[in-house]
Amino acid sequence: MKKLNDKLYAALLAGGGLLLLNGCGDDSNSSPAAKPEPGKISLFATDAPVDDVDAVKVTFSRIDLKPRDGDVIQIDLDAPVTIENLLELTGSTSQEIMGDVTVPSGEYNWIRLYVEGGFPDSTVTPEIGNETDLFIPGQQNGNSNGNPKSLKLTSGFTVAAGGESDFTIDFVLRKGLVKPANADYYLLRPALRLVDNQQVGAITGNVDGTVVNHPACAIYSGFGAVYLYEGDLVTAEQTPDDVYDPGIAAGSDEVDDSTTGPRPITTAEVKQREDGSYGYDIGFVSAGNYSVSYSCEAPNDAPESDDDIAFTETIAVNVVADATTNADFSEEPSEISGGAEADAGTGG
């Protein structure tokens, strides 16, 4: 990957208004402090999967970083970085987008990921149908006016002075990947979360076969999904809610997180393991208190609508950095919400 050279780094320090602190005493005896030591940053990608598609290919060409007190840092990748299938980067699996780039240390406001849209660089392969174009909103119209389109992640972060800062970007495809009505392409919206790899743990667990194979779940494709929420919903006596973004229905290019109720941070698909059991894995979870909830009605969870899907069981979990927390689901569903036409759901 391309690193910022010394001249560019010096310019960034000057343009960013970074202050050098003087020592105590009068001006004749004071001397400027040493220039703040830079740090290195690496970015990785992981994925929260989505229904009804087999592959999501994305190609990145540039990364922009915005220091809190400085000008935007533009990092052109030496060569475009292609993730052949985001759906394979589940659990604690990730792929590097940008590695060991030297930048000024300190606090940053946001990241922009510039994507080469459309075939052959970025595509979606649906479960039924042929590989088709994937665009960042605006690219599909061919009206970018020569300006590349990007996904903006507004989570702040810090680059340690003299250290290496590694971050993972989770593409929450259940919320970010949409296919507009009557369109022959998909759009990738900025449904992203950023986690510091030095402060994350993981959640894993089993889903009992009596749950997955319950008659109430038989009409749904797949084995359901586990939803991750901030906080302890059990103690708070809160009911988990589905993925929902009203901005999609309104035609907005931005993600709208203003919805009410406990909305999931991310989701994990339940899969059948080699030994025949069913389980899930959620990686890159920042240390703290969370809740996980299982639903076999995930295929009916469309991000553009507030869907009344049922969750069979909710478990409070505490995630510790560099550790894996276990949460198993055994409570069978008592009802279904989607009815006999549930299989016709578009997913989300």
mmCIF file of C-alpha atoms in Angstrom:
data_model
loop_
_atom_site.group_PDB
_atom_site.id
_atom_site.type_symbol
_atom_site.label_atom_id
_atom_site.label_comp_id
_atom_site.label_asym_id
_atom_site.label_seq_id
_atom_site.Cartn_x
_atom_site.Cartn_y
_atom_site.Cartn_z
ATOM 1 C CA MET A 1 0.000 0.000 0.000
ATOM 2 C CA LYS A 2 1.074 3.595 -0.615
ATOM 3 C CA LYS A 3 2.529 5.439 2.381
ATOM 4 C CA LEU A 4 2.519 9.189 2.914
ATOM 5 C CA ASN A 5 6.027 10.534 2.316
ATOM 6 C CA ASP A 6 7.878 12.854 4.688
ATOM 7 C CA LYS A 7 7.085 15.994 2.665
ATOM 8 C CA LEU A 8 3.379 15.240 2.590
ATOM 9 C CA TYR A 9 3.401 14.412 6.291
ATOM 10 C CA ALA A 10 5.079 17.723 7.074
ATOM 11 C CA ALA A 11 2.494 19.548 4.966
ATOM 12 C CA LEU A 12 -0.317 17.800 6.788
ATOM 13 C CA LEU A 13 1.055 18.860 10.144
ATOM 14 C CA ALA A 14 1.353 22.450 8.970
ATOM 15 C CA GLY A 15 -2.061 22.559 7.316
ATOM 16 C CA GLY A 16 -3.789 20.771 10.150
ATOM 17 C CA GLY A 17 -2.943 23.393 12.715
ATOM 18 C CA LEU A 18 -1.302 20.952 15.095
ATOM 19 C CA LEU A 19 0.247 22.921 17.952
ATOM 20 C CA LEU A 20 3.739 22.413 19.301
ATOM 21 C CA LEU A 21 3.834 23.096 23.026
ATOM 22 C CA ASN A 22 6.632 25.299 24.382
ATOM 23 C CA GLY A 23 8.448 24.612 27.623
ATOM 24 C CA CYS A 24 7.993 26.737 30.740
ATOM 25 C CA GLY A 25 9.972 29.946 31.257
ATOM 26 C CA ASP A 26 10.582 33.062 29.185
ATOM 27 C CA ASP A 27 10.857 33.072 25.398
ATOM 28 C CA SER A 28 14.646 33.204 25.440
ATOM 29 C CA ASN A 29 14.891 29.919 27.329
ATOM 30 C CA SER A 30 11.969 28.086 25.751
ATOM 31 C CA SER A 31 12.283 25.592 22.941
ATOM 32 C CA PRO A 32 9.649 23.929 20.782
ATOM 33 C CA ALA A 33 8.532 20.464 21.733
ATOM 34 C CA ALA A 34 9.297 17.551 19.467
ATOM 35 C CA LYS A 35 7.059 17.015 16.465
ATOM 36 C CA PRO A 36 4.253 14.576 17.356
ATOM 37 C CA GLU A 37 5.266 11.102 16.324
ATOM 38 C CA PRO A 38 3.100 9.658 13.529
ATOM 39 C CA GLY A 39 1.322 6.334 13.705
ATOM 40 C CA LYS A 40 0.341 3.566 11.327
ATOM 41 C CA ILE A 41 -3.196 2.565 10.405
ATOM 42 C CA SER A 42 -4.589 -0.583 8.804
ATOM 43 C CA LEU A 43 -8.166 -1.213 7.703
ATOM 44 C CA PHE A 44 -9.863 -4.581 7.308
ATOM 45 C CA ALA A 45 -13.329 -5.586 6.088
ATOM 46 C CA THR A 46 -15.814 -8.107 7.469
ATOM 47 C CA ASP A 47 -19.478 -8.757 6.733
ATOM 48 C CA ALA A 48 -22.850 -9.304 8.347
ATOM 49 C CA PRO A 49 -24.545 -11.507 5.703
ATOM 50 C CA VAL A 50 -27.788 -10.969 3.842
ATOM 51 C CA ASP A 51 -30.455 -13.255 2.387
ATOM 52 C CA ASP A 52 -31.139 -14.048 -1.270
ATOM 53 C CA VAL A 53 -27.659 -13.403 -2.679
ATOM 54 C CA ASP A 54 -24.713 -15.750 -3.213
ATOM 55 C CA ALA A 55 -21.897 -13.238 -3.685
ATOM 56 C CA VAL A 56 -21.121 -9.544 -3.204
ATOM 57 C CA LYS A 57 -17.958 -8.334 -4.952
ATOM 58 C CA VAL A 58 -16.564 -4.884 -4.055
ATOM 59 C CA THR A 59 -13.487 -3.039 -5.361
ATOM 60 C CA PHE A 60 -11.870 -0.147 -3.471
ATOM 61 C CA SER A 61 -9.562 2.432 -5.101
ATOM 62 C CA ARG A 62 -9.000 5.105 -2.472
ATOM 63 C CA ILE A 63 -9.358 5.857 1.240
ATOM 64 C CA ASP A 64 -9.862 9.321 2.743
ATOM 65 C CA LEU A 65 -9.285 10.066 6.437
ATOM 66 C CA LYS A 66 -10.369 13.262 8.200
ATOM 67 C CA PRO A 67 -8.248 14.319 11.213
ATOM 68 C CA ARG A 68 -10.260 16.213 13.812
ATOM 69 C CA ASP A 69 -7.981 19.251 13.531
ATOM 70 C CA GLY A 70 -6.553 18.860 10.047
ATOM 71 C CA ASP A 71 -7.262 18.622 6.350
ATOM 72 C CA VAL A 72 -8.492 15.461 4.657
ATOM 73 C CA ILE A 73 -5.789 12.864 3.983
ATOM 74 C CA GLN A 74 -6.254 11.175 0.617
ATOM 75 C CA ILE A 75 -4.681 7.733 0.258
ATOM 76 C CA ASP A 76 -4.672 6.341 -3.280
ATOM 77 C CA LEU A 77 -4.143 2.595 -3.115
ATOM 78 C CA ASP A 78 -1.199 1.333 -5.165
ATOM 79 C CA ALA A 79 -3.635 -0.997 -6.901
ATOM 80 C CA PRO A 80 -7.412 -1.390 -6.443
ATOM 81 C CA VAL A 81 -8.271 -3.841 -3.672
ATOM 82 C CA THR A 82 -11.016 -6.296 -4.577
ATOM 83 C CA ILE A 83 -12.992 -8.386 -2.128
ATOM 84 C CA GLU A 84 -14.271 -11.197 -4.294
ATOM 85 C CA ASN A 85 -17.121 -12.106 -1.950
ATOM 86 C CA LEU A 86 -18.008 -10.158 1.172
ATOM 87 C CA LEU A 87 -20.300 -12.999 2.217
ATOM 88 C CA GLU A 88 -17.264 -15.164 2.945
ATOM 89 C CA LEU A 89 -15.967 -12.662 5.543
ATOM 90 C CA THR A 90 -18.259 -13.701 8.377
ATOM 91 C CA GLY A 91 -17.636 -14.324 12.060
ATOM 92 C CA SER A 92 -14.035 -13.412 12.895
ATOM 93 C CA THR A 93 -12.842 -13.577 9.265
ATOM 94 C CA SER A 94 -11.669 -10.375 7.587
ATOM 95 C CA GLN A 95 -9.662 -9.118 4.611
ATOM 96 C CA GLU A 96 -7.199 -6.243 4.547
ATOM 97 C CA ILE A 97 -8.172 -3.163 2.550
ATOM 98 C CA MET A 98 -5.254 -0.944 3.532
ATOM 99 C CA GLY A 99 -2.179 -1.903 5.533
ATOM 100 C CA ASP A 100 0.387 -0.004 7.630
ATOM 101 C CA VAL A 101 -0.101 3.470 6.161
ATOM 102 C CA THR A 102 1.784 6.182 8.065
ATOM 103 C CA VAL A 103 -0.427 9.138 9.058
ATOM 104 C CA PRO A 104 -0.367 11.877 11.721
ATOM 105 C CA SER A 105 -1.334 10.504 15.121
ATOM 106 C CA GLY A 106 -4.379 11.799 16.953
ATOM 107 C CA GLU A 107 -8.169 11.797 16.712
ATOM 108 C CA TYR A 108 -10.045 11.387 13.429
ATOM 109 C CA ASN A 109 -13.653 12.207 12.527
ATOM 110 C CA TRP A 110 -14.466 9.933 9.603
ATOM 111 C CA ILE A 111 -13.373 7.537 6.862
ATOM 112 C CA ARG A 112 -14.447 7.480 3.212
ATOM 113 C CA LEU A 113 -14.150 4.296 1.159
ATOM 114 C CA TYR A 114 -14.140 4.947 -2.581
ATOM 115 C CA VAL A 115 -15.660 2.127 -4.613
ATOM 116 C CA GLU A 116 -15.271 1.273 -8.288
ATOM 117 C CA GLY A 117 -18.924 0.623 -9.102
ATOM 118 C CA GLY A 118 -20.437 -1.729 -11.640
ATOM 119 C CA PHE A 119 -19.262 -4.748 -13.610
ATOM 120 C CA PRO A 120 -16.608 -6.124 -13.484
ATOM 121 C CA ASP A 121 -15.316 -4.307 -10.388
ATOM 122 C CA SER A 122 -18.332 -4.447 -8.059
ATOM 123 C CA THR A 123 -21.178 -6.886 -8.576
ATOM 124 C CA VAL A 124 -23.871 -8.947 -6.860
ATOM 125 C CA THR A 125 -24.731 -12.532 -7.713
ATOM 126 C CA PRO A 126 -28.284 -13.301 -6.525
ATOM 127 C CA GLU A 127 -29.414 -16.784 -5.542
ATOM 128 C CA ILE A 128 -31.693 -16.750 -8.574
ATOM 129 C CA GLY A 129 -30.440 -14.858 -11.608
ATOM 130 C CA ASN A 130 -27.206 -13.617 -13.142
ATOM 131 C CA GLU A 131 -24.362 -11.494 -11.818
ATOM 132 C CA THR A 132 -25.359 -7.830 -11.965
ATOM 133 C CA ASP A 133 -23.955 -4.380 -11.243
ATOM 134 C CA LEU A 134 -23.346 -3.057 -7.746
ATOM 135 C CA PHE A 135 -23.165 0.717 -7.346
ATOM 136 C CA ILE A 136 -22.719 3.311 -4.650
ATOM 137 C CA PRO A 137 -25.860 5.508 -4.773
ATOM 138 C CA GLY A 138 -25.399 7.994 -7.625
ATOM 139 C CA GLN A 139 -23.114 5.806 -9.732
ATOM 140 C CA GLN A 140 -26.032 3.979 -11.334
ATOM 141 C CA ASN A 141 -27.134 7.127 -13.173
ATOM 142 C CA GLY A 142 -23.775 7.870 -14.726
ATOM 143 C CA ASN A 143 -24.010 11.402 -13.292
ATOM 144 C CA SER A 144 -20.997 11.426 -10.995
ATOM 145 C CA ASN A 145 -19.514 14.374 -12.949
ATOM 146 C CA GLY A 146 -16.088 12.800 -12.810
ATOM 147 C CA ASN A 147 -16.164 12.504 -9.019
ATOM 148 C CA PRO A 148 -15.811 8.990 -7.611
ATOM 149 C CA LYS A 149 -18.485 7.867 -5.183
ATOM 150 C CA SER A 150 -17.755 6.740 -1.653
ATOM 151 C CA LEU A 151 -19.155 5.232 1.515
ATOM 152 C CA LYS A 152 -18.671 7.502 4.527
ATOM 153 C CA LEU A 153 -18.195 6.010 7.978
ATOM 154 C CA THR A 154 -18.657 8.711 10.626
ATOM 155 C CA SER A 155 -17.436 6.778 13.665
ATOM 156 C CA GLY A 156 -14.541 8.632 15.239
ATOM 157 C CA PHE A 157 -11.268 6.841 15.953
ATOM 158 C CA THR A 158 -7.760 7.478 17.237
ATOM 159 C CA VAL A 159 -4.394 6.686 15.660
ATOM 160 C CA ALA A 160 -1.825 6.011 18.380
ATOM 161 C CA ALA A 161 1.446 7.948 18.263
ATOM 162 C CA GLY A 162 4.328 5.657 17.365
ATOM 163 C CA GLY A 163 2.018 2.638 17.283
ATOM 164 C CA GLU A 164 -0.019 0.501 14.920
ATOM 165 C CA SER A 165 -3.799 1.009 14.913
ATOM 166 C CA ASP A 166 -5.868 -1.737 13.298
ATOM 167 C CA PHE A 167 -9.569 -1.275 12.589
ATOM 168 C CA THR A 168 -12.206 -3.513 11.025
ATOM 169 C CA ILE A 169 -15.160 -2.182 9.044
ATOM 170 C CA ASP A 170 -18.266 -4.338 9.241
ATOM 171 C CA PHE A 171 -20.483 -4.118 6.150
ATOM 172 C CA VAL A 172 -23.988 -4.671 7.543
ATOM 173 C CA LEU A 173 -25.423 -5.954 4.268
ATOM 174 C CA ARG A 174 -28.843 -6.784 5.703
ATOM 175 C CA LYS A 175 -29.302 -3.022 5.995
ATOM 176 C CA GLY A 176 -26.910 -1.666 3.377
ATOM 177 C CA LEU A 177 -27.513 -3.835 0.317
ATOM 178 C CA VAL A 178 -30.736 -2.972 -1.517
ATOM 179 C CA LYS A 179 -32.235 -3.646 -4.923
ATOM 180 C CA PRO A 180 -34.490 -0.779 -6.000
ATOM 181 C CA ALA A 181 -37.885 -1.740 -7.383
ATOM 182 C CA ASN A 182 -37.777 -2.630 -11.101
ATOM 183 C CA ALA A 183 -34.007 -2.010 -11.213
ATOM 184 C CA ASP A 184 -31.440 -4.327 -12.803
ATOM 185 C CA TYR A 185 -28.746 -3.383 -10.290
ATOM 186 C CA TYR A 186 -28.050 -3.299 -6.539
ATOM 187 C CA LEU A 187 -27.019 -0.360 -4.376
ATOM 188 C CA LEU A 188 -24.546 -0.477 -1.483
ATOM 189 C CA ARG A 189 -25.468 2.154 1.112
ATOM 190 C CA PRO A 190 -23.230 3.228 4.035
ATOM 191 C CA ALA A 191 -24.490 0.758 6.651
ATOM 192 C CA LEU A 192 -21.120 0.305 8.344
ATOM 193 C CA ARG A 193 -19.652 -0.022 11.802
ATOM 194 C CA LEU A 194 -16.031 0.512 12.826
ATOM 195 C CA VAL A 195 -14.297 -1.457 15.573
ATOM 196 C CA ASP A 196 -10.813 -1.253 17.069
ATOM 197 C CA ASN A 197 -9.205 -4.676 16.682
ATOM 198 C CA GLN A 198 -7.347 -4.258 19.978
ATOM 199 C CA GLN A 199 -10.580 -3.861 21.930
ATOM 200 C CA VAL A 200 -12.840 -6.523 20.446
ATOM 201 C CA GLY A 201 -14.092 -9.947 21.373
ATOM 202 C CA ALA A 202 -16.468 -12.424 19.755
ATOM 203 C CA ILE A 203 -19.765 -14.174 20.431
ATOM 204 C CA THR A 204 -20.496 -17.734 19.397
ATOM 205 C CA GLY A 205 -23.072 -20.358 20.217
ATOM 206 C CA ASN A 206 -25.350 -23.185 19.180
ATOM 207 C CA VAL A 207 -28.980 -23.113 18.134
ATOM 208 C CA ASP A 208 -30.709 -26.318 19.173
ATOM 209 C CA GLY A 209 -32.013 -28.474 16.349
ATOM 210 C CA THR A 210 -35.464 -28.488 17.936
ATOM 211 C CA VAL A 211 -35.526 -24.717 17.395
ATOM 212 C CA VAL A 212 -34.232 -24.657 13.822
ATOM 213 C CA ASN A 213 -36.465 -27.554 12.742
ATOM 214 C CA HIS A 214 -39.575 -26.473 14.627
ATOM 215 C CA PRO A 215 -42.758 -26.587 12.482
ATOM 216 C CA ALA A 216 -43.195 -22.837 12.993
ATOM 217 C CA CYS A 217 -39.853 -22.316 11.210
ATOM 218 C CA ALA A 218 -40.271 -24.929 8.485
ATOM 219 C CA ILE A 219 -41.727 -22.486 5.967
ATOM 220 C CA TYR A 220 -38.634 -20.260 6.050
ATOM 221 C CA SER A 221 -35.520 -20.811 3.982
ATOM 222 C CA GLY A 222 -32.212 -21.231 5.779
ATOM 223 C CA PHE A 223 -31.711 -21.743 9.508
ATOM 224 C CA GLY A 224 -32.504 -18.263 10.782
ATOM 225 C CA ALA A 225 -30.261 -15.523 12.120
ATOM 226 C CA VAL A 226 -28.951 -14.138 15.387
ATOM 227 C CA TYR A 227 -29.331 -10.380 15.939
ATOM 228 C CA LEU A 228 -26.903 -8.351 18.068
ATOM 229 C CA TYR A 229 -28.116 -5.399 20.188
ATOM 230 C CA GLU A 230 -26.422 -2.898 22.445
ATOM 231 C CA GLY A 231 -27.204 -3.225 26.148
ATOM 232 C CA ASP A 232 -29.041 -5.768 28.278
ATOM 233 C CA LEU A 233 -32.532 -6.037 26.770
ATOM 234 C CA VAL A 234 -33.506 -8.789 29.211
ATOM 235 C CA THR A 235 -33.034 -6.749 32.375
ATOM 236 C CA ALA A 236 -34.534 -3.682 30.702
ATOM 237 C CA GLU A 237 -37.535 -5.781 29.621
ATOM 238 C CA GLN A 238 -37.196 -4.522 26.057
ATOM 239 C CA THR A 239 -38.344 -6.458 23.007
ATOM 240 C CA PRO A 240 -35.807 -6.804 20.181
ATOM 241 C CA ASP A 241 -36.783 -5.258 16.869
ATOM 242 C CA ASP A 242 -35.921 -5.942 13.238
ATOM 243 C CA VAL A 243 -33.561 -4.225 10.815
ATOM 244 C CA TYR A 244 -35.312 -1.109 9.521
ATOM 245 C CA ASP A 245 -34.153 2.007 7.698
ATOM 246 C CA PRO A 246 -36.920 4.442 6.688
ATOM 247 C CA GLY A 247 -34.445 6.230 4.458
ATOM 248 C CA ILE A 248 -34.605 3.400 1.920
ATOM 249 C CA ALA A 249 -38.316 3.837 1.279
ATOM 250 C CA ALA A 250 -37.784 7.604 1.104
ATOM 251 C CA GLY A 251 -35.115 7.182 -1.555
ATOM 252 C CA SER A 252 -32.311 8.529 0.651
ATOM 253 C CA ASP A 253 -28.692 7.662 -0.116
ATOM 254 C CA GLU A 254 -27.801 7.919 3.563
ATOM 255 C CA VAL A 255 -28.571 5.489 6.376
ATOM 256 C CA ASP A 256 -31.264 6.699 8.768
ATOM 257 C CA ASP A 257 -30.743 5.448 12.335
ATOM 258 C CA SER A 258 -33.487 7.565 13.886
ATOM 259 C CA THR A 259 -35.939 4.674 14.214
ATOM 260 C CA THR A 260 -37.357 3.817 17.624
ATOM 261 C CA GLY A 261 -36.985 0.568 19.529
ATOM 262 C CA PRO A 262 -33.971 -1.708 19.984
ATOM 263 C CA ARG A 263 -32.542 -2.037 16.473
ATOM 264 C CA PRO A 264 -29.720 -4.514 15.796
ATOM 265 C CA ILE A 265 -26.094 -3.500 15.403
ATOM 266 C CA THR A 266 -25.401 -6.429 13.137
ATOM 267 C CA THR A 267 -26.622 -9.961 12.418
ATOM 268 C CA ALA A 268 -25.143 -13.419 11.960
ATOM 269 C CA GLU A 269 -26.496 -16.233 9.826
ATOM 270 C CA VAL A 270 -27.083 -19.559 11.549
ATOM 271 C CA LYS A 271 -25.267 -22.330 9.693
ATOM 272 C CA GLN A 272 -25.144 -26.104 9.907
ATOM 273 C CA ARG A 273 -21.732 -27.281 11.027
ATOM 274 C CA GLU A 274 -19.854 -30.345 9.839
ATOM 275 C CA ASP A 275 -21.061 -32.381 12.813
ATOM 276 C CA GLY A 276 -24.692 -31.623 11.938
ATOM 277 C CA SER A 277 -25.256 -29.077 14.722
ATOM 278 C CA TYR A 278 -26.408 -25.525 14.113
ATOM 279 C CA GLY A 279 -24.486 -22.467 15.236
ATOM 280 C CA TYR A 280 -23.478 -18.884 14.649
ATOM 281 C CA ASP A 281 -20.446 -16.627 15.078
ATOM 282 C CA ILE A 282 -20.308 -12.854 15.546
ATOM 283 C CA GLY A 283 -16.809 -11.405 15.410
ATOM 284 C CA PHE A 284 -15.332 -7.953 15.955
ATOM 285 C CA VAL A 285 -17.617 -6.895 18.813
ATOM 286 C CA SER A 286 -16.303 -4.053 20.985
ATOM 287 C CA ALA A 287 -16.006 -4.960 24.664
ATOM 288 C CA GLY A 288 -19.195 -4.232 26.605
ATOM 289 C CA ASN A 289 -22.730 -5.388 27.385
ATOM 290 C CA TYR A 290 -24.944 -6.684 24.609
ATOM 291 C CA SER A 291 -27.913 -8.927 23.872
ATOM 292 C CA VAL A 292 -28.339 -11.568 21.187
ATOM 293 C CA SER A 293 -31.697 -12.760 19.900
ATOM 294 C CA TYR A 294 -32.641 -15.569 17.521
ATOM 295 C CA SER A 295 -35.303 -15.513 14.798
ATOM 296 C CA CYS A 296 -36.039 -18.029 12.070
ATOM 297 C CA GLU A 297 -38.033 -15.304 10.268
ATOM 298 C CA ALA A 298 -34.956 -13.440 9.024
ATOM 299 C CA PRO A 299 -35.931 -13.935 5.345
ATOM 300 C CA ASN A 300 -38.934 -11.700 6.040
ATOM 301 C CA ASP A 301 -36.788 -8.907 7.493
ATOM 302 C CA ALA A 302 -36.660 -6.259 4.753
ATOM 303 C CA PRO A 303 -34.651 -3.129 5.637
ATOM 304 C CA GLU A 304 -37.103 -0.783 3.900
ATOM 305 C CA SER A 305 -40.048 -1.789 6.100
ATOM 306 C CA ASP A 306 -40.719 -2.175 9.818
ATOM 307 C CA ASP A 307 -41.450 -5.905 9.864
ATOM 308 C CA ASP A 308 -43.237 -7.735 12.661
ATOM 309 C CA ILE A 309 -40.939 -10.730 12.940
ATOM 310 C CA ALA A 310 -40.854 -12.960 16.004
ATOM 311 C CA PHE A 311 -37.774 -13.625 18.146
ATOM 312 C CA THR A 312 -37.769 -16.871 20.083
ATOM 313 C CA GLU A 313 -35.221 -16.052 22.783
ATOM 314 C CA THR A 314 -33.045 -13.134 23.922
ATOM 315 C CA ILE A 315 -29.830 -13.610 25.926
ATOM 316 C CA ALA A 316 -27.748 -10.925 27.649
ATOM 317 C CA VAL A 317 -23.987 -11.273 27.060
ATOM 318 C CA ASN A 318 -20.859 -9.498 28.236
ATOM 319 C CA VAL A 319 -18.114 -9.251 25.633
ATOM 320 C CA VAL A 320 -14.509 -9.096 26.818
ATOM 321 C CA ALA A 321 -11.604 -8.039 24.595
ATOM 322 C CA ASP A 322 -9.592 -10.935 23.161
ATOM 323 C CA ALA A 323 -12.138 -13.470 24.411
ATOM 324 C CA THR A 324 -15.110 -15.380 23.017
ATOM 325 C CA THR A 325 -18.446 -15.306 24.841
ATOM 326 C CA ASN A 326 -20.832 -18.240 24.423
ATOM 327 C CA ALA A 327 -24.615 -17.917 24.140
ATOM 328 C CA ASP A 328 -26.732 -20.941 23.147
ATOM 329 C CA PHE A 329 -30.367 -20.850 22.042
ATOM 330 C CA SER A 330 -32.753 -23.649 23.053
ATOM 331 C CA GLU A 331 -36.162 -21.977 23.467
ATOM 332 C CA GLU A 332 -38.569 -23.119 20.767
ATOM 333 C CA PRO A 333 -40.773 -20.628 18.907
ATOM 334 C CA SER A 334 -44.334 -20.320 20.159
ATOM 335 C CA GLU A 335 -45.721 -18.534 17.109
ATOM 336 C CA ILE A 336 -44.891 -17.291 13.641
ATOM 337 C CA SER A 337 -45.540 -13.891 12.137
ATOM 338 C CA GLY A 338 -45.123 -14.338 8.418
ATOM 339 C CA GLY A 339 -47.777 -16.907 7.633
ATOM 340 C CA ALA A 340 -47.702 -19.363 4.764
ATOM 341 C CA GLU A 341 -46.325 -16.762 2.349
ATOM 342 C CA ALA A 342 -43.172 -16.159 4.384
ATOM 343 C CA ASP A 343 -40.942 -17.819 1.775
ATOM 344 C CA ALA A 344 -41.852 -15.084 -0.663
ATOM 345 C CA GLY A 345 -40.076 -12.466 1.491
ATOM 346 C CA THR A 346 -37.290 -10.534 -0.197
ATOM 347 C CA GLY A 347 -34.881 -10.700 2.736
ATOM 348 C CA GLY A 348 -33.082 -7.717 4.107
#
